[in-house]
Each structure stands twice: as structure tokens, then as C-alpha cells.
mmCIF file of C-alpha atoms and ligand atoms in Angstrom:
data_model
loop_
_atom_site.group_PDB
_atom_site.id
_atom_site.type_symbol
_atom_site.label_atom_id
_atom_site.label_comp_id
_atom_site.label_asym_id
_atom_site.label_seq_id
_atom_site.Cartn_x
_atom_site.Cartn_y
_atom_site.Cartn_z
ATOM 1 C CA MET B 1 1.436 -54.292 46.459
ATOM 2 C CA ARG B 2 -2.081 -52.961 45.904
ATOM 3 C CA GLU B 3 -4.294 -54.850 43.442
ATOM 4 C CA MET B 4 -4.261 -51.908 41.052
ATOM 5 C CA ASP B 5 -0.457 -51.627 41.096
ATOM 6 C CA ARG B 6 -0.119 -55.332 40.424
ATOM 7 C CA HIS B 7 -2.019 -54.919 37.196
ATOM 8 C CA PHE B 8 -0.755 -51.556 36.045
ATOM 9 C CA GLY B 9 2.932 -51.346 36.851
ATOM 10 C CA GLY B 10 2.954 -49.619 40.254
ATOM 11 C CA GLY B 11 0.315 -47.010 39.414
ATOM 12 C CA ARG B 12 2.364 -45.289 36.674
ATOM 13 C CA ALA B 13 0.257 -43.005 34.609
ATOM 14 C CA THR B 14 1.088 -44.644 31.284
ATOM 15 C CA LEU B 15 -0.963 -47.573 30.115
ATOM 16 C CA HIS B 16 -0.851 -49.631 26.960
ATOM 17 C CA LEU B 17 -3.908 -51.419 25.720
ATOM 18 C CA ARG B 18 -4.412 -54.003 23.099
ATOM 19 C CA VAL B 19 -7.472 -53.609 20.949
ATOM 20 C CA THR B 20 -8.724 -57.171 21.136
ATOM 21 C CA PRO B 21 -12.377 -57.854 22.056
ATOM 22 C CA LEU B 22 -12.929 -59.812 25.257
ATOM 23 C CA THR B 23 -15.638 -62.342 24.685
ATOM 24 C CA GLY B 24 -16.906 -65.440 26.493
ATOM 25 C CA MET B 25 -15.401 -64.720 29.932
ATOM 26 C CA THR B 26 -17.073 -66.946 32.433
ATOM 27 C CA SER B 27 -14.796 -67.159 35.475
ATOM 28 C CA LEU B 28 -12.931 -64.944 37.902
ATOM 29 C CA GLU B 29 -9.604 -66.323 36.675
ATOM 30 C CA SER B 30 -10.288 -65.549 33.037
ATOM 31 C CA MET B 31 -11.393 -62.020 33.950
ATOM 32 C CA GLU B 32 -8.268 -61.412 35.988
ATOM 33 C CA SER B 33 -6.074 -62.734 33.237
ATOM 34 C CA ALA B 34 -7.931 -60.540 30.743
ATOM 35 C CA LEU B 35 -7.118 -57.532 32.883
ATOM 36 C CA LYS B 36 -3.431 -58.582 33.066
ATOM 37 C CA GLU B 37 -3.338 -58.968 29.362
ATOM 38 C CA MET B 38 -4.966 -55.579 29.017
ATOM 39 C CA GLU B 39 -2.217 -54.050 31.160
ATOM 40 C CA THR B 40 0.515 -55.420 28.968
ATOM 41 C CA SER B 41 -1.102 -54.495 25.689
ATOM 42 C CA ALA B 42 -2.067 -51.075 27.059
ATOM 43 C CA LYS B 43 1.587 -50.368 27.869
ATOM 44 C CA SER B 44 2.789 -51.097 24.395
ATOM 45 C CA GLN B 45 -0.098 -49.235 22.738
ATOM 46 C CA LEU B 46 0.307 -46.068 24.777
ATOM 47 C CA ASP B 47 4.064 -46.174 24.148
ATOM 48 C CA ALA B 48 3.493 -46.396 20.439
ATOM 49 C CA CYS B 49 0.737 -43.781 20.400
ATOM 50 C CA LYS B 50 2.004 -40.724 18.468
ATOM 51 C CA THR B 51 -1.019 -38.507 17.976
ATOM 52 C CA PRO B 52 -4.036 -37.293 19.977
ATOM 53 C CA GLU B 53 -6.252 -38.974 17.337
ATOM 54 C CA ALA B 54 -4.616 -42.356 17.932
ATOM 55 C CA LEU B 55 -4.973 -41.852 21.688
ATOM 56 C CA GLU B 56 -8.685 -41.154 21.278
ATOM 57 C CA ALA B 57 -9.139 -44.322 19.220
ATOM 58 C CA ILE B 58 -7.516 -46.383 21.982
ATOM 59 C CA ARG B 59 -9.644 -44.661 24.625
ATOM 60 C CA VAL B 60 -12.838 -45.547 22.776
ATOM 61 C CA ASP B 61 -11.667 -49.147 22.351
ATOM 62 C CA VAL B 62 -10.853 -49.600 26.043
ATOM 63 C CA LEU B 63 -13.017 -47.174 28.005
ATOM 64 C CA GLY B 64 -15.831 -46.548 25.513
ATOM 65 C CA ARG B 65 -19.437 -47.650 26.065
ATOM 66 C CA LYS B 66 -18.823 -50.828 24.056
ATOM 67 C CA GLY B 67 -15.150 -51.036 24.959
ATOM 68 C CA ARG B 68 -13.155 -53.807 26.551
ATOM 69 C CA LEU B 69 -13.802 -52.804 30.163
ATOM 70 C CA ALA B 70 -17.525 -52.595 29.479
ATOM 71 C CA GLN B 71 -17.387 -56.160 28.163
ATOM 72 C CA VAL B 72 -15.603 -57.389 31.303
ATOM 73 C CA SER B 73 -18.209 -55.631 33.375
ATOM 74 C CA LYS B 74 -21.018 -57.349 31.415
ATOM 75 C CA SER B 75 -19.503 -60.786 32.026
ATOM 76 C CA MET B 76 -19.614 -60.273 35.795
ATOM 77 C CA GLY B 77 -23.198 -61.547 35.841
ATOM 78 C CA GLN B 78 -21.751 -65.057 35.634
ATOM 79 C CA LEU B 79 -19.789 -64.728 38.919
ATOM 80 C CA THR B 80 -20.968 -65.599 42.400
ATOM 81 C CA HIS B 81 -22.142 -62.827 44.687
ATOM 82 C CA GLU B 82 -18.833 -62.759 46.612
ATOM 83 C CA GLN B 83 -16.709 -62.943 43.480
ATOM 84 C CA ARG B 84 -18.718 -60.053 41.995
ATOM 85 C CA GLY B 85 -17.923 -57.791 44.977
ATOM 86 C CA GLY B 86 -14.155 -58.286 44.668
ATOM 87 C CA MET B 87 -14.162 -58.152 40.877
ATOM 88 C CA GLY B 88 -16.331 -55.012 40.821
ATOM 89 C CA LYS B 89 -13.890 -53.233 43.105
ATOM 90 C CA LEU B 90 -10.971 -54.299 40.970
ATOM 91 C CA LEU B 91 -12.703 -53.182 37.797
ATOM 92 C CA ASN B 92 -13.414 -49.734 39.269
ATOM 93 C CA GLN B 93 -9.791 -49.346 40.310
ATOM 94 C CA VAL B 94 -8.641 -50.362 36.848
ATOM 95 C CA LYS B 95 -11.098 -48.001 35.193
ATOM 96 C CA GLU B 96 -9.986 -45.101 37.376
ATOM 97 C CA LEU B 97 -6.361 -45.834 36.701
ATOM 98 C CA LEU B 98 -6.952 -46.070 32.974
ATOM 99 C CA GLU B 99 -8.819 -42.779 32.933
ATOM 100 C CA THR B 100 -6.021 -41.072 34.847
ATOM 101 C CA ALA B 101 -3.459 -42.533 32.481
ATOM 102 C CA PHE B 102 -5.350 -41.402 29.416
ATOM 103 C CA ASP B 103 -5.869 -37.930 30.880
ATOM 104 C CA ALA B 104 -2.133 -37.675 31.567
ATOM 105 C CA ARG B 105 -1.275 -38.745 28.013
ATOM 106 C CA HIS B 106 -3.831 -36.316 26.629
ATOM 107 C CA ALA B 107 -2.382 -33.491 28.745
ATOM 108 C CA ALA B 108 1.096 -34.364 27.433
ATOM 109 C CA PHE B 109 -0.133 -33.985 23.846
ATOM 110 C CA THR B 110 -1.785 -30.644 24.703
ATOM 111 C CA ARG B 111 1.448 -29.414 26.334
ATOM 112 C CA GLU B 112 3.468 -30.460 23.291
ATOM 113 C CA ALA B 113 1.103 -28.599 20.942
ATOM 114 C CA MET B 114 1.165 -25.505 23.152
ATOM 115 C CA ALA B 115 4.978 -25.570 23.359
ATOM 116 C CA LYS B 116 5.162 -25.774 19.568
ATOM 117 C CA ARG B 117 2.800 -22.818 19.208
ATOM 118 C CA LEU B 118 4.640 -20.760 21.781
ATOM 119 C CA ALA B 119 7.986 -21.479 20.095
ATOM 120 C CA GLY B 120 6.559 -19.884 16.938
ATOM 121 C CA GLU B 121 5.104 -16.950 18.875
ATOM 122 C CA TRP B 122 8.071 -16.302 21.064
ATOM 123 C CA VAL B 123 8.405 -12.681 22.051
ATOM 124 C CA ASP B 124 11.288 -11.057 23.870
ATOM 125 C CA LEU B 125 9.515 -8.653 26.186
ATOM 126 C CA THR B 126 12.794 -6.971 27.053
ATOM 127 C CA LEU B 127 13.355 -5.766 23.478
ATOM 128 C CA PRO B 128 12.681 -2.066 22.888
ATOM 129 C CA ALA B 129 9.325 -1.499 21.164
ATOM 130 C CA LYS B 130 9.239 -0.785 17.416
ATOM 131 C CA GLY B 131 8.580 2.874 16.829
ATOM 132 C CA PRO B 132 5.887 4.033 14.408
ATOM 133 C CA LEU B 133 6.810 3.530 10.723
ATOM 134 C CA ARG B 134 8.167 6.748 9.267
ATOM 135 C CA GLY B 135 6.543 7.984 6.112
ATOM 136 C CA GLY B 136 8.376 9.852 3.370
ATOM 137 C CA LEU B 137 7.603 12.611 0.935
ATOM 138 C CA HIS B 138 6.340 11.767 -2.529
ATOM 139 C CA PRO B 139 8.928 12.614 -5.244
ATOM 140 C CA VAL B 140 6.580 15.210 -6.755
ATOM 141 C CA THR B 141 6.144 16.831 -3.319
ATOM 142 C CA ILE B 142 9.930 16.901 -2.833
ATOM 143 C CA ILE B 143 10.497 18.731 -6.125
ATOM 144 C CA GLN B 144 7.515 21.008 -5.590
ATOM 145 C CA SER B 145 8.804 22.227 -2.242
ATOM 146 C CA GLU B 146 12.331 22.715 -3.640
ATOM 147 C CA ILE B 147 10.938 24.868 -6.458
ATOM 148 C CA GLU B 148 8.736 26.790 -4.032
ATOM 149 C CA ASP B 149 11.856 27.584 -1.968
ATOM 150 C CA VAL B 150 13.744 28.800 -5.047
ATOM 151 C CA PHE B 151 10.919 31.068 -6.181
ATOM 152 C CA ARG B 152 10.165 32.363 -2.682
ATOM 153 C CA SER B 153 13.807 33.441 -2.467
ATOM 154 C CA LEU B 154 13.266 35.339 -5.754
ATOM 155 C CA GLY B 155 10.297 37.250 -4.325
ATOM 156 C CA PHE B 156 7.460 35.055 -5.652
ATOM 157 C CA THR B 157 4.250 34.381 -3.681
ATOM 158 C CA VAL B 158 2.925 30.796 -3.605
ATOM 159 C CA LEU B 159 -0.788 30.662 -4.458
ATOM 160 C CA ASP B 160 -3.351 27.886 -4.438
ATOM 161 C CA GLY B 161 -6.355 27.547 -6.774
ATOM 162 C CA PRO B 162 -9.461 25.333 -6.861
ATOM 163 C CA GLU B 163 -9.335 21.965 -8.661
ATOM 164 C CA VAL B 164 -13.003 22.320 -9.655
ATOM 165 C CA GLU B 165 -12.932 25.408 -11.834
ATOM 166 C CA THR B 166 -15.336 27.582 -13.744
ATOM 167 C CA GLU B 167 -15.276 27.506 -17.524
ATOM 168 C CA TYR B 168 -14.504 31.220 -17.355
ATOM 169 C CA HIS B 169 -11.255 30.844 -15.366
ATOM 170 C CA ASN B 170 -10.057 27.691 -17.148
ATOM 171 C CA PHE B 171 -10.787 28.929 -20.696
ATOM 172 C CA ASP B 172 -12.539 32.274 -21.373
ATOM 173 C CA ALA B 173 -10.331 34.471 -19.196
ATOM 174 C CA LEU B 174 -7.293 32.853 -20.806
ATOM 175 C CA ASN B 175 -8.286 34.057 -24.226
ATOM 176 C CA ILE B 176 -9.884 30.729 -25.189
ATOM 177 C CA PRO B 177 -13.547 31.471 -26.010
ATOM 178 C CA ALA B 178 -16.107 28.647 -26.420
ATOM 179 C CA ASP B 179 -15.689 28.243 -30.182
ATOM 180 C CA HIS B 180 -11.886 28.438 -30.064
ATOM 181 C CA PRO B 181 -10.146 25.328 -31.478
ATOM 182 C CA ALA B 182 -7.563 25.537 -28.661
ATOM 183 C CA ARG B 183 -10.190 24.126 -26.279
ATOM 184 C CA ASP B 184 -9.646 20.778 -27.972
ATOM 185 C CA MET B 185 -5.946 20.870 -27.002
ATOM 186 C CA GLN B 186 -6.933 19.770 -23.499
ATOM 187 C CA ASP B 187 -9.594 17.033 -23.187
ATOM 188 C CA THR B 188 -11.806 18.191 -20.375
ATOM 189 C CA PHE B 189 -13.717 16.448 -17.585
ATOM 190 C CA TRP B 190 -16.926 18.446 -17.415
ATOM 191 C CA MET B 191 -19.000 18.577 -14.235
ATOM 192 C CA THR B 192 -22.734 19.065 -14.026
ATOM 193 C CA GLY B 193 -23.610 22.759 -13.813
ATOM 194 C CA GLY B 194 -20.983 23.858 -16.335
ATOM 195 C CA ASN B 195 -17.960 23.596 -14.026
ATOM 196 C CA LEU B 196 -14.970 21.410 -14.869
ATOM 197 C CA LEU B 197 -11.885 19.765 -13.371
ATOM 198 C CA ARG B 198 -9.161 22.245 -14.240
ATOM 199 C CA THR B 199 -7.087 21.072 -17.191
ATOM 200 C CA HIS B 200 -4.082 23.210 -16.227
ATOM 201 C CA THR B 201 -2.907 25.541 -13.453
ATOM 202 C CA SER B 202 -3.197 28.595 -15.723
ATOM 203 C CA PRO B 203 -6.592 29.669 -14.261
ATOM 204 C CA VAL B 204 -4.656 30.665 -11.129
ATOM 205 C CA GLN B 205 -2.969 33.353 -13.285
ATOM 206 C CA VAL B 206 -6.296 35.203 -13.483
ATOM 207 C CA ARG B 207 -7.154 34.657 -9.822
ATOM 208 C CA GLY B 208 -3.599 35.757 -8.848
ATOM 209 C CA MET B 209 -3.705 38.965 -10.910
ATOM 210 C CA LYS B 210 -7.026 39.925 -9.299
ATOM 211 C CA LYS B 211 -5.795 39.067 -5.829
ATOM 212 C CA LEU B 212 -2.301 40.590 -5.888
ATOM 213 C CA GLY B 213 -2.467 43.359 -8.538
ATOM 214 C CA PRO B 214 0.636 44.576 -10.414
ATOM 215 C CA PRO B 215 3.561 44.323 -10.016
ATOM 216 C CA LEU B 216 3.380 40.659 -9.013
ATOM 217 C CA ARG B 217 5.406 37.494 -8.881
ATOM 218 C CA MET B 218 3.511 34.310 -8.175
ATOM 219 C CA ILE B 219 3.709 30.554 -8.571
ATOM 220 C CA ALA B 220 0.821 28.093 -8.217
ATOM 221 C CA PRO B 221 1.579 24.359 -7.964
ATOM 222 C CA GLY B 222 -1.307 21.900 -8.137
ATOM 223 C CA ARG B 223 -3.131 18.911 -9.523
ATOM 224 C CA VAL B 224 -4.739 19.027 -12.953
ATOM 225 C CA PHE B 225 -6.952 16.594 -14.854
ATOM 226 C CA ARG B 226 -7.298 15.606 -18.494
ATOM 227 C CA ASN B 227 -9.548 13.063 -20.113
ATOM 228 C CA GLU B 228 -6.772 11.459 -22.110
ATOM 229 C CA GLU B 229 -5.204 8.096 -22.856
ATOM 230 C CA VAL B 230 -2.679 7.047 -20.236
ATOM 231 C CA ASP B 231 0.786 5.861 -21.294
ATOM 232 C CA ALA B 232 4.407 6.017 -20.067
ATOM 233 C CA SER B 233 4.442 9.847 -20.155
ATOM 234 C CA HIS B 234 0.728 10.787 -19.953
ATOM 235 C CA GLU B 235 -1.534 10.596 -16.922
ATOM 236 C CA HIS B 236 -5.157 11.704 -16.581
ATOM 237 C CA THR B 237 -4.206 13.315 -13.253
ATOM 238 C CA PHE B 238 -0.850 15.033 -12.918
ATOM 239 C CA TYR B 239 0.869 18.052 -11.408
ATOM 240 C CA GLN B 240 1.817 21.372 -12.931
ATOM 241 C CA LEU B 241 3.400 24.461 -11.493
ATOM 242 C CA GLU B 242 2.239 27.758 -12.878
ATOM 243 C CA GLY B 243 4.451 30.831 -12.727
ATOM 244 C CA MET B 244 3.781 34.460 -13.544
ATOM 245 C CA MET B 245 5.656 37.723 -13.253
ATOM 246 C CA ILE B 246 4.031 41.062 -14.095
ATOM 247 C CA ASP B 247 6.035 44.266 -14.064
ATOM 248 C CA ARG B 248 7.091 47.068 -16.344
ATOM 249 C CA ASP B 249 9.280 46.159 -19.354
ATOM 250 C CA VAL B 250 9.410 42.416 -18.778
ATOM 251 C CA SER B 251 11.077 40.703 -21.739
ATOM 252 C CA VAL B 252 11.843 37.213 -23.090
ATOM 253 C CA ALA B 253 15.324 37.657 -21.564
ATOM 254 C CA HIS B 254 13.728 37.750 -18.060
ATOM 255 C CA LEU B 255 11.706 34.672 -18.916
ATOM 256 C CA ILE B 256 14.793 32.747 -20.032
ATOM 257 C CA TYR B 257 16.733 33.842 -16.930
ATOM 258 C CA PHE B 258 14.061 32.507 -14.577
ATOM 259 C CA MET B 259 13.632 29.240 -16.528
ATOM 260 C CA LYS B 260 17.397 28.630 -16.446
ATOM 261 C CA THR B 261 17.509 29.343 -12.701
ATOM 262 C CA LEU B 262 14.635 26.933 -12.139
ATOM 263 C CA LEU B 263 16.270 24.072 -14.078
ATOM 264 C CA SER B 264 19.741 24.526 -12.615
ATOM 265 C CA GLU B 265 18.289 24.446 -9.068
ATOM 266 C CA VAL B 266 16.291 21.266 -9.782
ATOM 267 C CA PHE B 267 19.008 19.329 -11.643
ATOM 268 C CA ARG B 268 22.169 20.884 -10.152
ATOM 269 C CA ARG B 269 24.026 19.852 -13.310
ATOM 270 C CA ASP B 270 24.029 20.763 -16.970
ATOM 271 C CA VAL B 271 20.998 19.537 -18.847
ATOM 272 C CA THR B 272 20.380 20.104 -22.547
ATOM 273 C CA VAL B 273 17.268 22.146 -23.310
ATOM 274 C CA ARG B 274 15.794 23.596 -26.464
ATOM 275 C CA LEU B 275 13.419 26.520 -26.894
ATOM 276 C CA ARG B 276 11.049 26.453 -29.841
ATOM 277 C CA PRO B 277 7.962 28.439 -30.780
ATOM 278 C CA GLY B 278 4.769 27.143 -29.184
ATOM 279 C CA TYR B 279 1.163 28.182 -29.502
ATOM 280 C CA PHE B 280 -0.965 28.950 -26.447
ATOM 281 C CA PRO B 281 -3.772 31.554 -26.773
ATOM 282 C CA PHE B 282 -2.807 33.137 -23.423
ATOM 283 C CA VAL B 283 0.784 34.046 -24.367
ATOM 284 C CA GLU B 284 2.330 35.958 -27.241
ATOM 285 C CA PRO B 285 4.973 35.058 -28.217
ATOM 286 C CA GLY B 286 4.706 31.503 -26.874
ATOM 287 C CA PHE B 287 7.479 28.917 -26.460
ATOM 288 C CA GLU B 288 7.935 25.277 -25.696
ATOM 289 C CA LEU B 289 10.954 24.542 -23.549
ATOM 290 C CA ASP B 290 11.902 20.882 -23.939
ATOM 291 C CA ILE B 291 14.534 18.937 -22.021
ATOM 292 C CA GLU B 292 16.690 16.244 -23.577
ATOM 293 C CA CYS B 293 15.192 12.972 -22.308
ATOM 294 C CA LEU B 294 17.177 11.913 -19.254
ATOM 295 C CA ILE B 295 15.713 8.403 -19.317
ATOM 296 C CA CYS B 296 17.397 7.446 -22.615
ATOM 297 C CA GLY B 297 19.991 10.256 -22.866
ATOM 298 C CA GLY B 298 18.276 11.544 -26.020
ATOM 299 C CA LYS B 299 18.463 8.241 -27.902
ATOM 300 C CA GLY B 300 14.698 7.667 -27.950
ATOM 301 C CA CYS B 301 12.416 5.662 -25.625
ATOM 302 C CA PRO B 302 8.700 5.300 -24.750
ATOM 303 C CA VAL B 303 8.857 8.313 -22.370
ATOM 304 C CA CYS B 304 10.013 10.747 -25.093
ATOM 305 C CA LYS B 305 8.102 8.845 -27.768
ATOM 306 C CA GLN B 306 11.411 8.059 -29.500
ATOM 307 C CA SER B 307 12.057 11.789 -30.122
ATOM 308 C CA GLY B 308 14.849 12.249 -27.566
ATOM 309 C CA TRP B 309 13.038 15.324 -26.128
ATOM 310 C CA VAL B 310 10.435 15.750 -23.376
ATOM 311 C CA GLU B 311 7.984 18.678 -23.318
ATOM 312 C CA LEU B 312 8.449 20.225 -19.924
ATOM 313 C CA LEU B 313 8.020 23.948 -19.655
ATOM 314 C CA PRO B 314 5.737 25.842 -22.024
ATOM 315 C CA CYS B 315 5.959 29.582 -21.488
ATOM 316 C CA GLY B 316 5.663 33.012 -23.085
ATOM 317 C CA LEU B 317 4.811 36.648 -22.601
ATOM 318 C CA VAL B 318 1.332 37.178 -21.171
ATOM 319 C CA HIS B 319 -1.276 38.063 -23.825
ATOM 320 C CA PRO B 320 -2.768 41.577 -23.371
ATOM 321 C CA ASN B 321 -6.305 40.070 -23.288
ATOM 322 C CA VAL B 322 -5.348 37.964 -20.274
ATOM 323 C CA LEU B 323 -3.914 40.984 -18.460
ATOM 324 C CA ARG B 324 -7.212 42.768 -19.051
ATOM 325 C CA GLN B 325 -9.165 39.828 -17.601
ATOM 326 C CA GLY B 326 -6.960 40.136 -14.529
ATOM 327 C CA GLY B 327 -7.810 43.845 -14.219
ATOM 328 C CA ILE B 328 -4.333 44.955 -15.365
ATOM 329 C CA ASP B 329 -3.706 47.627 -17.998
ATOM 330 C CA PRO B 330 -1.569 46.072 -20.786
ATOM 331 C CA ASP B 331 -0.350 49.493 -21.873
ATOM 332 C CA GLU B 332 1.357 49.942 -18.534
ATOM 333 C CA TRP B 333 2.280 46.400 -17.514
ATOM 334 C CA ASN B 334 3.470 43.236 -19.169
ATOM 335 C CA GLY B 335 4.894 39.938 -17.996
ATOM 336 C CA PHE B 336 5.754 36.318 -18.576
ATOM 337 C CA ALA B 337 4.032 33.100 -17.594
ATOM 338 C CA PHE B 338 5.025 29.453 -17.635
ATOM 339 C CA GLY B 339 3.324 26.124 -16.906
ATOM 340 C CA LEU B 340 5.865 23.567 -15.717
ATOM 341 C CA GLY B 341 4.962 19.859 -16.024
ATOM 342 C CA LEU B 342 5.879 18.987 -12.457
ATOM 343 C CA THR B 343 5.192 15.257 -12.731
ATOM 344 C CA ARG B 344 7.371 14.965 -15.830
ATOM 345 C CA LEU B 345 10.078 16.981 -14.115
ATOM 346 C CA ALA B 346 10.058 14.443 -11.253
ATOM 347 C CA MET B 347 10.447 11.666 -13.852
ATOM 348 C CA MET B 348 13.489 13.386 -15.388
ATOM 349 C CA ARG B 349 15.072 14.184 -12.058
ATOM 350 C CA TYR B 350 14.758 10.653 -10.635
ATOM 351 C CA GLY B 351 14.992 8.660 -13.894
ATOM 352 C CA ILE B 352 11.456 7.260 -13.590
ATOM 353 C CA ASP B 353 10.583 5.597 -16.874
ATOM 354 C CA ASP B 354 6.814 5.326 -16.412
ATOM 355 C CA ILE B 355 4.603 8.160 -15.157
ATOM 356 C CA ARG B 356 2.014 5.653 -13.864
ATOM 357 C CA LEU B 357 4.372 4.597 -11.056
ATOM 358 C CA LEU B 358 4.013 8.030 -9.482
ATOM 359 C CA MET B 359 0.279 7.618 -8.899
ATOM 360 C CA SER B 360 0.375 3.860 -8.221
ATOM 361 C CA GLY B 361 0.700 4.127 -4.432
ATOM 362 C CA ASP B 362 3.090 1.150 -4.660
ATOM 363 C CA LEU B 363 5.249 1.208 -1.516
ATOM 364 C CA ARG B 364 8.097 -0.684 -3.223
ATOM 365 C CA PHE B 365 8.390 2.321 -5.520
ATOM 366 C CA LEU B 366 7.710 5.056 -2.970
ATOM 367 C CA ASN B 367 10.130 3.672 -0.356
ATOM 368 C CA GLN B 368 13.030 4.562 -2.653
ATOM 369 C CA PHE B 369 12.632 8.287 -2.075
HETATM 370 C C1 FA5 M 401 -0.448 23.959 -20.545
HETATM 371 O O1 FA5 M 401 -1.114 23.274 -19.764
HETATM 372 C C2 FA5 M 401 -0.361 25.420 -20.382
HETATM 373 N N1 FA5 M 401 -1.310 25.882 -19.438
HETATM 374 C C3 FA5 M 401 1.069 25.798 -19.986
HETATM 375 C C4 FA5 M 401 1.414 27.260 -20.128
HETATM 376 C C5 FA5 M 401 1.285 28.080 -19.033
HETATM 377 C C6 FA5 M 401 1.865 27.762 -21.342
HETATM 378 C C7 FA5 M 401 1.616 29.410 -19.121
HETATM 379 C C8 FA5 M 401 2.180 29.106 -21.433
HETATM 380 C C9 FA5 M 401 2.085 29.902 -20.348
HETATM 381 P P1 FA5 M 401 0.510 21.911 -21.848
HETATM 382 O O2 FA5 M 401 -0.798 21.316 -22.201
HETATM 383 O O3 FA5 M 401 1.580 21.755 -22.850
HETATM 384 O O4 FA5 M 401 0.367 23.414 -21.484
HETATM 385 O O5 FA5 M 401 0.982 21.250 -20.480
HETATM 386 C C10 FA5 M 401 2.096 21.744 -19.797
HETATM 387 C C11 FA5 M 401 3.038 20.622 -19.380
HETATM 388 O O6 FA5 M 401 2.296 19.687 -18.606
HETATM 389 C C12 FA5 M 401 3.599 19.793 -20.536
HETATM 390 O O7 FA5 M 401 4.759 20.394 -21.069
HETATM 391 C C13 FA5 M 401 3.927 18.498 -19.858
HETATM 392 O O8 FA5 M 401 5.176 18.577 -19.204
HETATM 393 C C14 FA5 M 401 2.838 18.404 -18.834
HETATM 394 N N2 FA5 M 401 1.738 17.532 -19.295
HETATM 395 C C15 FA5 M 401 0.818 17.787 -20.231
HETATM 396 N N3 FA5 M 401 -0.031 16.760 -20.389
HETATM 397 C C16 FA5 M 401 0.372 15.820 -19.517
HETATM 398 C C17 FA5 M 401 -0.107 14.516 -19.165
HETATM 399 N N4 FA5 M 401 -1.180 13.990 -19.707
HETATM 400 N N5 FA5 M 401 0.558 13.826 -18.218
HETATM 401 C C18 FA5 M 401 1.645 14.373 -17.621
HETATM 402 N N6 FA5 M 401 2.128 15.590 -17.885
HETATM 403 C C19 FA5 M 401 1.514 16.311 -18.830
#
């Protein structure tokens, strides 16, 4: 058996060291016995070693600059020249073996850590890849496109208007001059230069009349802005859908027919509505069409402000002044107009009890549609 194997169990790569300082070694025999003792203690220590940190502590104690082997090496000065040659060789063999054993133990710890990490990261490369996540339509967009389809089938053109509007289109052309108290009905975000964020989709009435000329049937869905307090049924940014029909001899009966068609297509069931007089400077007569609150079934809740009714669809016959602003002769033509609260309609249709959810961008909410 080689000298090294005699001391370290046949050259096995696991060693166990005892952390006891070697002091006062003066003879070859005591050095050899110290190495034997080191073998035994190294075995038990390496066996018991559970962490890379503990392994490092043992390495420093045995192989470090001031470690146990270094101390044996220092004591060699007391040996004879011949003894030193043999002992030096033995020490080198022991050192090499110890280093190999520590490296092997260290590699085992590294492998264990890697295996643990890989177990957590395990990927089956044979699985089919995940496709891209599919988006969905926003509830307001769903209802808007349904209503567009209904009105297109009734001969209406779908128009778009600018969100940054002139004061003229948003107010003056709609029979609301600067000193008119009705301007206060809609709190306005004013821009520098006299423009504003449109407070309703009604300015598209004027643009539509000029663009299409009579007779005309148009709708104009879009985003509107109001500088108002936000609560369960009021947003500062919401959607409306404007509608207008200009022809000869248009009456309130036509208006009611189209409003009924609109609601039955959206709800596809009976809903209770009420029509009451409403004031808007751009229609005469004007009406408010309310729907019985579908959140509380008319009992009263924060959405309907405990009234049981939700304002949804103001409408009326177009005021002659507005026709004139659109370049249409009111003696020859007349018509109706309405301004549907699209965001509130989406709330009623889907039973959404807080308007703020619609603009929240919260995926937990949006994924339901
Ligand atoms: C108007 O905006 C008129 N331009 C509608 C109109 C058009 C009348 C054509 C006559 C003829 P009103 O301010 O009431 O009207 O708003 C219309 C609808 O928008 C309301 O019935 C309501 O459903 C919705 N709405 C109003 N304010 C808010 C708000 N802050 N948040 C959400 N929806 C609102």
C-alpha cells in the first residue's frame, strides 16, 4: 500500500479532519502519528459536513496558511536531513490528497445546488409553445359596435369628430351662446387658445349636417370629457353616442321608434323606461329617456343615486337654430337628435355597479368580457 493510501483510506476522495492544533512536534514518529490522527478526524468531519460554509471552515483549519498541515511543515526543521526528505514527500502527498478531497466535496455541493435550481426551472422542451395571449374587446367597444351595426342596417352613416373642439362647435352652433346659463350644465376643460375638450358628442351634429346635407341619418360615437366629481355613475372621461336624423316631417313618433329599436337590440329583453321633458338648448321639444336601474332593479343604489332610474338617452327634435348652423333650411327640413350615454349603457347591460371600473384598466375586471 502506498504511503498516502495508508494514511487516507486507499486514496478515497473523502477526508475528515479534526480541528485540533498540532503543537510541539519534535520527532518523525509524532509527526506521522499526527498525520494518522488527522486522517481519522478528517473522515468524521467531512462526513458530518453539511454545508459549503462548514467545508470552507474545515479547509482553512487544515490547509490554510496557519492550518494544521502548515504547522507540521514548520516542525520539520527539528528533523534530520534524511528524515526531512521522507517527511517532506509524505506531507506533499497528504496535502495533494487533501486538496483533491476538498475539491471533490466542494464539487458535490455545487452539483447539489445546481440540481436543486434545475428542479425548480425544469422545462419540458417537447411541450407545444404557449401562443400569444389573446386580448378582448372592452365592454364599451362591444356595445358601441353592436349599436353601429343596428343603425347601419337602418341607413345611418357612422361619423367621427375631434375630441379637441372649437367653442363654436361645442356650444355656439348648438344654440348655446357665451352668456347662456346652459354652458354651466357641462363643466368644461378649456385649452389654451380658446379650444376645449368636447363635453358631449353633439358638436358632430353640426359637422355632420355640413358634411352630408339633408336628408341625413348619422350616428357619432366617441369620448367626451367633463371637469366633474367622479363617483359610482360619473366619470370625467366617458363615452356617448350621438344620433341624428334629418328629413321631411320627422316627428316625436319617429324618435320614439328609433329609441325603442336601439334599446331592444342592446338588451334583447323588456326593460322599463320613462320619457320625461328635458331641457337642452339644441332640441325643442327635449326629453330625458331614463331606464329603470338594472343594478338594483329600481330599488335604489349608489349608481341611480337611490332614485331607481338612470339617465341614459336625452333626445328631442332638432332646434331650428341648429339646423341653420348646419346650413339646412328649417322651413323645409326637420329632425330628431339623441345623445346616448354609452358608458352608462354598458353598466346597465353588464350589471357593472361602479363606472370607475370601466376606465381602471384592471385585467381582473376586463377579462370577464
Ligand atoms: C348631453 O350631453 C347632450 N349632448 C345629449 C343630447 C344630444 C340631448 C342630442 C339632446 C339631443 P347630458 O349631459 O345629459 O346630455 O349627457 C348625456 C348622457 O351622458 C347622460 O344621460 C348620461 O347617460 C351620460 N353622462 C352624462 N354625464 C356623465 C358622466 N359624468 N359620466 C358618465 N356618463 C355621463
